[in-house]
Short mmCIF file of C-alpha atoms in Angstrom, two decimals:
data_model
loop_
_atom_site.label_atom_id
_atom_site.label_comp_id
_atom_site.label_asym_id
_atom_site.label_seq_id
_atom_site.Cartn_x
_atom_site.Cartn_y
_atom_site.Cartn_z
CA MET A 1 3.33 9.93 -7.47
CA GLY A 2 -0.28 9.50 -7.12
CA TYR A 3 -0.12 7.64 -3.37
CA LYS A 4 -2.44 8.82 -0.74
CA ILE A 5 -1.29 9.10 2.77
CA LEU A 6 -3.40 9.20 5.78
CA ILE A 7 -2.03 11.09 8.95
CA ALA A 8 -3.73 10.16 12.42
CA ASP A 9 -3.29 12.90 14.74
CA ASP A 10 -5.13 15.05 17.21
CA GLU A 11 -2.75 17.63 17.08
CA ALA A 12 -3.68 20.25 14.25
CA GLU A 13 -0.42 21.56 13.71
CA ILE A 14 1.62 18.24 13.11
CA ARG A 15 -0.99 17.30 10.40
CA ASP A 16 -0.82 20.43 8.77
CA VAL A 17 3.19 20.84 8.73
CA LEU A 18 2.88 16.88 7.24
CA ARG A 19 0.38 18.04 4.88
CA LEU A 20 2.35 20.63 3.56
CA TYR A 21 5.84 18.86 3.08
CA LEU A 22 3.70 15.64 1.49
CA GLU A 23 1.87 17.36 -0.72
CA LYS A 24 5.13 19.50 -1.75
CA ASP A 25 6.50 15.96 -2.60
CA GLY A 26 3.86 15.03 -4.83
CA TYR A 27 1.94 12.91 -2.41
CA GLU A 28 -2.31 13.37 -1.81
CA VAL A 29 -3.11 14.12 1.48
CA THR A 30 -5.91 12.77 4.03
CA GLU A 31 -6.27 13.39 7.85
CA ALA A 32 -7.97 12.12 10.43
CA ALA A 33 -8.18 13.67 14.06
CA ASP A 34 -9.08 10.91 16.11
CA GLY A 35 -8.81 6.88 15.79
CA VAL A 36 -12.36 6.72 15.10
CA GLU A 37 -12.25 9.03 12.08
CA ALA A 38 -8.75 6.93 11.25
CA MET A 39 -10.89 4.05 10.72
CA GLU A 40 -13.62 5.46 9.06
CA LYS A 41 -10.85 7.46 6.23
CA LEU A 42 -8.94 3.71 6.43
CA ARG A 43 -12.13 2.34 5.01
CA LYS A 44 -13.72 5.12 2.66
CA GLU A 45 -10.48 6.32 1.33
CA LYS A 46 -8.18 3.13 0.98
CA PRO A 47 -4.43 5.34 1.63
CA ASP A 48 -1.42 3.71 0.57
CA LEU A 49 0.55 4.44 3.82
CA VAL A 50 -0.73 5.52 7.24
CA ILE A 51 1.25 7.80 9.67
CA LEU A 52 -0.07 7.41 12.92
CA ASP A 53 -0.12 9.00 16.27
CA ILE A 54 -0.34 6.65 19.49
CA MET A 55 -1.86 8.99 22.00
CA MET A 56 -5.39 10.09 20.04
CA PRO A 57 -8.66 9.93 21.79
CA GLY A 58 -11.41 7.47 20.98
CA LEU A 59 -9.26 4.45 20.16
CA ASP A 60 -5.70 4.94 20.66
CA GLY A 61 -2.81 4.27 17.75
CA TYR A 62 -2.04 0.58 18.67
CA ARG A 63 -5.56 -0.11 18.52
CA VAL A 64 -6.35 1.41 15.26
CA LEU A 65 -2.93 -0.44 14.16
CA ARG A 66 -4.52 -3.87 15.24
CA ASN A 67 -7.68 -2.87 13.25
CA ILE A 68 -5.73 -2.05 10.25
CA ARG A 69 -3.55 -5.74 10.68
CA GLU A 70 -6.95 -7.67 10.70
CA ASP A 71 -6.80 -7.10 6.84
CA ASP A 72 -4.41 -4.74 5.04
CA ASN A 73 -0.71 -4.61 5.29
CA ILE A 74 -0.41 -1.11 3.85
CA PRO A 75 2.72 0.32 5.33
CA VAL A 76 2.43 2.39 8.49
CA ILE A 77 4.30 4.46 10.49
CA MET A 78 3.70 5.43 14.13
CA LEU A 79 4.24 8.73 15.49
CA SER A 80 4.60 9.60 19.61
CA ALA A 81 6.39 11.52 21.89
CA LYS A 82 7.73 8.30 23.29
CA ASP A 83 10.97 7.35 22.90
CA THR A 84 11.78 4.71 24.82
CA ASP A 85 12.87 1.17 23.23
CA SER A 86 9.81 -0.85 24.98
CA ASP A 87 7.20 1.35 23.08
CA LYS A 88 9.07 1.28 19.69
CA ILE A 89 9.65 -2.65 19.99
CA LEU A 90 5.91 -2.59 20.88
CA GLY A 91 4.71 -0.92 17.75
CA LEU A 92 6.90 -3.02 15.80
CA ASP A 93 5.56 -5.89 17.07
CA MET A 94 2.17 -5.22 16.11
CA GLY A 95 2.66 -4.83 12.59
CA ALA A 96 4.28 -1.21 12.29
CA ASP A 97 6.74 -0.54 9.47
CA ASP A 98 8.45 2.52 11.14
CA TYR A 99 8.43 4.89 14.17
CA ILE A 100 9.03 8.56 14.28
CA THR A 101 9.68 10.20 17.32
CA LYS A 102 8.06 13.80 18.34
CA PRO A 103 9.63 16.33 17.74
CA PHE A 104 10.91 15.34 14.59
CA ALA A 105 12.25 17.11 11.21
CA PRO A 106 9.69 17.21 8.77
CA LEU A 107 11.69 16.38 5.76
CA GLU A 108 13.39 13.18 7.77
CA ALA A 109 9.33 12.51 7.71
CA VAL A 110 9.12 12.71 4.31
CA ALA A 111 12.30 10.67 3.34
CA ARG A 112 10.64 7.78 5.69
CA VAL A 113 7.30 7.92 4.18
CA ASN A 114 9.37 7.66 0.86
CA SER A 115 11.51 4.80 1.40
CA ASN A 116 8.32 2.82 2.82
CA ILE A 117 6.56 3.46 -0.49
CA ARG A 118 9.52 2.81 -2.47
CA ARG A 119 10.30 -0.32 -0.94
CA PHE A 120 6.95 -2.09 -0.58
CA TYR A 121 5.12 -0.59 -3.77
CA SER A 122 8.20 -1.53 -5.85
CA LEU A 123 7.48 -5.02 -4.87
CA GLY A 124 4.10 -5.04 -6.04
CA ALA A 125 3.19 -5.87 -2.29
CA ARG A 126 0.29 -4.69 -2.00
CA GLY A 127 -1.90 -7.43 0.09
CA GLY A 128 -5.08 -8.75 -1.98
CA ARG A 129 -5.95 -5.17 -4.13
CA ASP A 130 -3.88 -6.64 -6.93
CA LYS A 131 -5.75 -10.10 -7.75
CA ASP A 132 -5.01 -9.63 -11.43
CA LYS A 133 -1.64 -10.31 -11.09
CA ALA A 134 -0.05 -13.53 -11.92
CA VAL A 135 0.74 -15.66 -8.73
CA LYS A 136 4.68 -15.36 -8.22
CA GLU A 137 6.25 -18.15 -5.57
CA LEU A 138 9.49 -18.87 -3.51
CA ARG A 139 9.66 -22.02 -1.93
CA VAL A 140 12.26 -23.02 0.95
CA GLN A 141 11.53 -26.25 3.36
CA ASP A 142 7.91 -26.20 3.79
CA LEU A 143 7.69 -22.44 3.37
CA ARG A 144 6.22 -21.03 0.46
CA LEU A 145 6.17 -16.85 -0.02
CA ASP A 146 3.30 -15.61 -2.13
CA LEU A 147 4.64 -12.28 -3.85
CA ASP A 148 1.57 -11.03 -4.78
CA ALA A 149 -0.37 -11.40 -1.88
CA CYS A 150 2.32 -10.84 0.75
CA LEU A 151 1.64 -13.75 2.11
CA LEU A 152 3.52 -16.80 3.72
CA TYR A 153 2.90 -20.34 4.52
CA ARG A 154 4.04 -23.00 6.52
CA ALA A 155 2.74 -26.42 4.90
CA GLU A 156 -1.01 -24.84 4.58
CA GLU A 157 -1.15 -22.60 7.32
CA MET A 158 -0.93 -18.74 6.58
CA ILE A 159 1.39 -16.50 8.42
CA GLU A 160 0.71 -12.65 7.87
CA LEU A 161 3.51 -10.86 7.56
CA THR A 162 4.12 -7.12 7.94
CA SER A 163 5.66 -5.31 4.99
CA VAL A 164 9.19 -5.20 6.34
CA GLU A 165 8.73 -8.90 7.29
CA PHE A 166 7.97 -9.78 4.31
CA ARG A 167 10.87 -8.05 2.49
CA ILE A 168 13.31 -9.70 4.69
CA MET A 169 11.91 -12.96 4.30
CA LYS A 170 11.97 -12.42 0.60
CA LEU A 171 15.65 -11.82 0.51
CA PHE A 172 16.22 -14.91 2.54
CA MET A 173 14.23 -17.35 0.53
CA GLU A 174 15.69 -16.16 -2.78
CA GLU A 175 19.10 -17.11 -1.44
CA PRO A 176 18.83 -19.67 1.17
CA GLY A 177 22.38 -20.50 2.81
CA LYS A 178 23.37 -17.03 2.20
CA VAL A 179 24.37 -15.00 4.95
CA PHE A 180 22.88 -11.68 5.34
CA THR A 181 24.16 -9.20 7.15
CA LYS A 182 22.31 -6.70 9.65
CA GLN A 183 23.31 -3.80 7.57
CA GLN A 184 21.94 -5.74 4.31
CA LEU A 185 18.68 -6.98 6.13
CA TYR A 186 18.13 -3.61 7.34
CA GLU A 187 18.50 -1.67 3.84
CA GLN A 188 16.39 -4.38 2.28
CA GLY A 189 13.47 -4.43 5.01
CA TRP A 190 13.28 -0.86 6.03
CA GLY A 191 14.88 0.79 2.98
CA ASP A 192 17.44 3.52 5.34
CA GLU A 193 20.69 3.40 6.18
CA TYR A 194 21.52 0.91 8.97
CA LEU A 195 22.27 2.44 12.77
CA VAL A 196 25.22 0.41 14.30
CA SER A 197 22.64 0.82 17.22
CA ASP A 198 19.47 0.11 16.01
CA ASN A 199 17.50 -3.30 17.50
CA ASN A 200 14.87 -3.06 14.71
CA ILE A 201 16.50 -6.48 13.17
CA MET A 202 16.70 -8.41 16.32
CA VAL A 203 13.28 -7.43 17.03
CA CYS A 204 11.97 -8.39 13.64
CA ILE A 205 13.69 -11.82 13.42
CA SER A 206 12.32 -12.73 16.95
CA LYS A 207 8.81 -11.86 15.40
CA LEU A 208 9.71 -13.93 12.63
CA ARG A 209 10.87 -16.98 14.44
CA SER A 210 8.09 -16.94 16.41
CA LYS A 211 5.68 -16.72 13.56
CA LEU A 212 7.22 -19.79 12.00
CA ASP A 213 7.65 -21.84 14.35
CA SER A 214 8.15 -22.70 18.19
CA ASP A 215 11.62 -22.87 17.73
CA GLY A 216 11.70 -20.71 14.28
CA ARG A 217 15.86 -20.80 14.78
CA GLU A 218 15.07 -24.19 12.39
CA TYR A 219 14.33 -21.96 9.74
CA ILE A 220 16.49 -18.70 10.30
CA LYS A 221 19.99 -18.96 12.26
CA THR A 222 21.96 -16.70 13.26
CA ILE A 223 25.55 -17.04 12.92
CA ARG A 224 27.33 -15.33 15.51
CA GLY A 225 29.68 -11.81 14.42
CA LEU A 226 28.10 -12.21 10.91
CA GLY A 227 24.49 -12.25 10.72
CA TYR A 228 21.82 -14.61 9.75
CA ARG A 229 20.84 -16.95 7.16
CA MET A 230 17.90 -19.16 5.75
CA GLU A 231 18.54 -22.74 6.31
CA LYS A 232 17.74 -24.54 2.77
#
């Protein structure tokens, strides 16, 4: 596949298992045992996706994620023994693309990596690294979505998006006025089968609205019992 995965976790056994399964699936793997080393590997090796443990010495996973999102929008999968909704929401709200709870099945982790790699890079959304591409845009109201830079503009204000937010905004802005179900949004944003109890969609829509405006409902409407639509 040619994609490089950074595994940042202070448990060597978890890194070893993930490396074994990811390399078997064709990925190049690099490792970090703490948050400081993770930041060094990010700068030097520029991975295509990061699997990031929350509880690490030096810098914890949340601080590493915050640093990543300051200048890059690569997919980040949070890895943690914490499985409460508040922990998941915090990670997603800070810009994570996915969340895996320990203990986990290695094949599930590989499937989530595959899903995030496929959905993110098949859209050509790798931030500012592919600067030679012709710029493509979608426009709705005063919003402009730069498909190459994975950036959203409201008037002249730049709004940074996570890869999940980008994919959902792209879906909305390609067909403004169309109602999308939670299942459609989830499968577009996360590339996985939708689970009825999953609240990721609600969190993501809320985050998008807050980024768009103090009253983001002017852009993204809730259609009760059906889903959501982008206003024309």
